[in-house]
Short mmCIF file of C-alpha atoms in Angstrom, two decimals:
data_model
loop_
_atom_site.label_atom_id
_atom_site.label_comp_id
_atom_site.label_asym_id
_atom_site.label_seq_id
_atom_site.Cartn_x
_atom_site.Cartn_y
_atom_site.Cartn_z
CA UNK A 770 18.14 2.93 -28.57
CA UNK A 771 15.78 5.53 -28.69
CA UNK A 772 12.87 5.54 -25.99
CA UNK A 773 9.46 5.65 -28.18
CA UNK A 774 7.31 8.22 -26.74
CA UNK A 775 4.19 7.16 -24.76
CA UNK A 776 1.76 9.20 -27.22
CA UNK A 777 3.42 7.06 -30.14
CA UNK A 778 2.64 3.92 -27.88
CA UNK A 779 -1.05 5.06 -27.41
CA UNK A 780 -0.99 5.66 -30.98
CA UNK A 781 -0.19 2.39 -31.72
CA UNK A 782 -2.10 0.72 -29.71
CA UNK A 783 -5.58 2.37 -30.83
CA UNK A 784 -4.75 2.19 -34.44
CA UNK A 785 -3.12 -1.09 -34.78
CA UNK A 786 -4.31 -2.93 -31.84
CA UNK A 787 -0.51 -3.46 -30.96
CA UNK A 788 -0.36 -5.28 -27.77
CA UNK A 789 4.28 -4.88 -27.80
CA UNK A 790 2.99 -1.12 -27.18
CA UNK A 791 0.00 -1.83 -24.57
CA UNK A 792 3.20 -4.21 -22.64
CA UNK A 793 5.66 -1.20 -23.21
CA UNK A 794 2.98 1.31 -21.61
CA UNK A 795 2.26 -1.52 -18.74
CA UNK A 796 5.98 -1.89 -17.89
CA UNK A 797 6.95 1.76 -18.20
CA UNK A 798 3.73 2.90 -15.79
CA UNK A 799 3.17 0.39 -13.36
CA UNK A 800 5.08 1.88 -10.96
CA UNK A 801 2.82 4.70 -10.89
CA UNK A 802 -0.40 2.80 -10.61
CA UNK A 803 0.29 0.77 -7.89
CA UNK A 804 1.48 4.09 -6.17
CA UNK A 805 -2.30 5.65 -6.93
CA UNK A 806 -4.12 2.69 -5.95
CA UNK A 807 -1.45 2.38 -2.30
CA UNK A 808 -2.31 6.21 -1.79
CA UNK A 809 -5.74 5.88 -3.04
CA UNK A 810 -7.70 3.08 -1.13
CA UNK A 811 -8.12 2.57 2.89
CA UNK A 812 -5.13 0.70 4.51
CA UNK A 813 -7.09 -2.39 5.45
CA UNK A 814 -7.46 -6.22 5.23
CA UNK A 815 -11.10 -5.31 3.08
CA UNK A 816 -8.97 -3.51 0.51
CA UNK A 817 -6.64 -6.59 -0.05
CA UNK A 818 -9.00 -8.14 -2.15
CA UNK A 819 -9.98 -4.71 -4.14
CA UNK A 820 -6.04 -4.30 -4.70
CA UNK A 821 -5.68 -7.87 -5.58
CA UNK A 822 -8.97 -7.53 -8.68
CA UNK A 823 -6.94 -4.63 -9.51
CA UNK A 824 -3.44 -5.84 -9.81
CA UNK A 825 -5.47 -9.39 -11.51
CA UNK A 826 -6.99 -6.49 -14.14
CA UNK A 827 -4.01 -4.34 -14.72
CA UNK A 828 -3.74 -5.29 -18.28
CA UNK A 829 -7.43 -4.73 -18.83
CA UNK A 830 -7.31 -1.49 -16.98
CA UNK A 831 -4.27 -0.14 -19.02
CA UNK A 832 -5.90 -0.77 -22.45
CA UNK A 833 -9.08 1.00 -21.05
CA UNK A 834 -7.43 4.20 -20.21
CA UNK A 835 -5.46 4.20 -23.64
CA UNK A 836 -8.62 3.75 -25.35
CA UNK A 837 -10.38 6.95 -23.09
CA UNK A 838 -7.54 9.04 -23.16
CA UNK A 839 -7.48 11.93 -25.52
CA UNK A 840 -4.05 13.36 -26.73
CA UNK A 841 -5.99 16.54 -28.18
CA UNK A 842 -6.60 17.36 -23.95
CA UNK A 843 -3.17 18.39 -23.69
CA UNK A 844 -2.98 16.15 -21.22
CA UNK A 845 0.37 13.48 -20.35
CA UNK A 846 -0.70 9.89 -20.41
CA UNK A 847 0.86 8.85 -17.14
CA UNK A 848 -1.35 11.93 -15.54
CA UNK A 849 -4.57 10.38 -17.45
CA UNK A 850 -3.51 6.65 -16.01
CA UNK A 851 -3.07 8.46 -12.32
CA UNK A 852 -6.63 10.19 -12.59
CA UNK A 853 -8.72 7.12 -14.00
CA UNK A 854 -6.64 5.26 -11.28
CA UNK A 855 -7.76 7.34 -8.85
CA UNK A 856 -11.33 7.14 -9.52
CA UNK A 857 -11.32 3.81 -9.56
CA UNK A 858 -10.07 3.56 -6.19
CA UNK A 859 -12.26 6.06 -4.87
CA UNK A 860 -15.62 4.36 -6.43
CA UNK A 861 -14.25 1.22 -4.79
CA UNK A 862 -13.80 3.38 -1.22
CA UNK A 863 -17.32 3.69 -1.03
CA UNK A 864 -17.80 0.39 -1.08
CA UNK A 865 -15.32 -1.00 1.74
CA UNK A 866 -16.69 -1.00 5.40
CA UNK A 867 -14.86 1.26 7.60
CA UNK A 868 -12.62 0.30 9.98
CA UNK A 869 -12.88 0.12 13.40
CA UNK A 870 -10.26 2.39 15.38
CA UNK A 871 -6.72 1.34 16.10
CA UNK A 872 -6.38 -0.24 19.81
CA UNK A 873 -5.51 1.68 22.09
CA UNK A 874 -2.92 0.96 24.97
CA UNK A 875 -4.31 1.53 28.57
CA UNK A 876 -1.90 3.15 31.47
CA UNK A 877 0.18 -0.36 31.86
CA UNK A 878 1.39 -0.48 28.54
CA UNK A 879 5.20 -0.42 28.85
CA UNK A 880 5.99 -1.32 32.47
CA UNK A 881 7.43 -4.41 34.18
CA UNK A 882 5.74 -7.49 33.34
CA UNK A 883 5.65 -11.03 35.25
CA UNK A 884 5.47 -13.54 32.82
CA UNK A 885 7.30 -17.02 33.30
CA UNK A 886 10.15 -18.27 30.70
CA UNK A 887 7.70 -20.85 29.31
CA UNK A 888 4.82 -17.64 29.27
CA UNK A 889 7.44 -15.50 27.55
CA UNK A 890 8.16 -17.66 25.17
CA UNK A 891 4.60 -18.29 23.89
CA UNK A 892 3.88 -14.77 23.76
CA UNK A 893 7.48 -14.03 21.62
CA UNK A 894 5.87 -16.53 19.62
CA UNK A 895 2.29 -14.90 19.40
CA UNK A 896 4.12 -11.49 18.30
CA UNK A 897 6.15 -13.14 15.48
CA UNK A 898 2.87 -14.27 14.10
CA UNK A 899 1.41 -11.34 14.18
CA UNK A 900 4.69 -9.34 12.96
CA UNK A 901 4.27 -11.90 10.25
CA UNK A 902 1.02 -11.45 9.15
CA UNK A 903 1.71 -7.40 9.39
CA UNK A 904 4.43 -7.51 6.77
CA UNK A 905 2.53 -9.89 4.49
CA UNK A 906 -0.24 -6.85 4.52
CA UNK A 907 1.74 -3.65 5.23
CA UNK A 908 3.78 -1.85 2.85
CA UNK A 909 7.91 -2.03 3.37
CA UNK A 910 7.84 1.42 4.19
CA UNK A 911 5.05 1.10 6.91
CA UNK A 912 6.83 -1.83 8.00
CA UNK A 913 10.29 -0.37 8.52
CA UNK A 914 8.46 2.45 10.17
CA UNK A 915 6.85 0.04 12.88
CA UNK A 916 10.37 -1.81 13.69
CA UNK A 917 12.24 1.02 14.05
CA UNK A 918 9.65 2.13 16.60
CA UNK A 919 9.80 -0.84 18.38
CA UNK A 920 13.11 -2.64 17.94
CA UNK A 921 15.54 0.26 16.38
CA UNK A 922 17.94 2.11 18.26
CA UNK A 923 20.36 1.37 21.00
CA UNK A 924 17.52 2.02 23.59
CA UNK A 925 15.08 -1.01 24.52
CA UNK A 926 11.75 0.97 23.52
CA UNK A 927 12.76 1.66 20.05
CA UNK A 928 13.22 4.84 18.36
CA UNK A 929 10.49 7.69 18.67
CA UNK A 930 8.71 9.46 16.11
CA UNK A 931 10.59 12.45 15.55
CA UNK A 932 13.72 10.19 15.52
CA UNK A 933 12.53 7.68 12.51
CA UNK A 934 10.91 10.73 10.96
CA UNK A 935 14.51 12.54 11.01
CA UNK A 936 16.00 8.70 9.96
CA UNK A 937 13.98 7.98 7.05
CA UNK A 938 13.84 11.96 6.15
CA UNK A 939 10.15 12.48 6.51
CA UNK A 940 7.89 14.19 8.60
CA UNK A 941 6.80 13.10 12.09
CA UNK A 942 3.20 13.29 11.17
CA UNK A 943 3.97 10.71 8.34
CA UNK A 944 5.68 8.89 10.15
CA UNK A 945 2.74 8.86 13.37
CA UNK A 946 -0.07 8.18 10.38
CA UNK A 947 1.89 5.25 8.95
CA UNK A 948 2.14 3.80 12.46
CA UNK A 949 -1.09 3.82 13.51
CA UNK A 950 -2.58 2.21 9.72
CA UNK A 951 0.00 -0.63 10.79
CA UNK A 952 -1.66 -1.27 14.00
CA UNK A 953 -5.05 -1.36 12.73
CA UNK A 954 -3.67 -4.22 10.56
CA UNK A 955 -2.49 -5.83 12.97
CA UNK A 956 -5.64 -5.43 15.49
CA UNK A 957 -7.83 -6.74 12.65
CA UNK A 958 -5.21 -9.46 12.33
CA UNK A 959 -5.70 -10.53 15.37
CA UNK A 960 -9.18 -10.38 15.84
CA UNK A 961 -10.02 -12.25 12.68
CA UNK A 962 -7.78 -14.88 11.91
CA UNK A 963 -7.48 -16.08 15.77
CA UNK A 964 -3.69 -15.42 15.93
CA UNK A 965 -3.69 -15.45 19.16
#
């Protein structure tokens, strides 16, 4: 079976209104614009409801960048889609609060604690909540990032940066940025939905 190209699909869908084509287009790019909008809008709990409009409008959004996109631009139409993406996200970036900074762990962090068995086990519990609500918001990359820090490896602390970066064949600085957009998640988590 021979793939139809996407400026035939475009075609088709301006001239004939053919919604097989606007689907084909949809399924074949999708991919790609959830990748823009991931890379595109701030890592945050305010964004979830942007992404969500988005990803609710995906249909809508397709057919509006078939209809502005120009094949006389010399242009591909899965660079068009990543561009109008893109500025969508960004005119939505404006409107999102910032963030507040990630928490950050005082001199303690990491040494001997003295909790009781019935104290431990409420706090294991408080952290599976709040490892739960971090991979209902994180990405599974940023996720697998964050447990190999803290639970990968032979060691008890977890693997270190350079170690998942060289692991997961990326750079450390990647791998540092993705970790600390995971615990602003989970610091907003916390502070607004009373996990703990």
């Amino acid at each position: 079976m021979i793939k139809t190209e996407d400026l035939q699909l475009v075609k088709e869908v301006k001239e004939d209104n053919s919604e097989e084509a606007l689907l084909e287009l949809v399924e074949r790019h999708s991919g790609l614009f959830y990748k823009t909008i991931s890379q595109n809008l701030p890592f945050s709990k305010n964004s979830w409801d942007v992404v969500d409009e988005f990803v609710k409008r995906k249909e809508l959004l397709f057919y509006e960048a078939v209809e502005a996109f120009d094949p006389e631009r010399n242009i591909k139409f899965h660079t068009w889609l990543a561009n109008k993406t893109r500025y969508l996200c960004l005119s939505q970036r404006s409107k999102l609060r910032d963030e507040p900074d990630f928490c950050e762990f005082d001199d303690a962090f990491g040494g001997e604690t003295h909790l009781s068995p019935d104290s431990y086990l409420s706090k294991k519990e408080d952290v599976e909540r709040i490892l739960f609500v971090a991979s209902k918001r994180c990405t599974p990359k940023a996720l697998e990032i964050f447990e190999k820090k803290y639970f990968g490896g032979n060691n008890k602390s977890g693997l270190s940066f350079s170690e998942i970066a060289q692991e997961m064949e990326i750079s450390p600085q990647a791998v540092q940025a993705s970790h600390a957009k995971t615990l602003k998640v989970i610091k907003r988590a916390i502070k607004n939905e009373s996990i703990i």
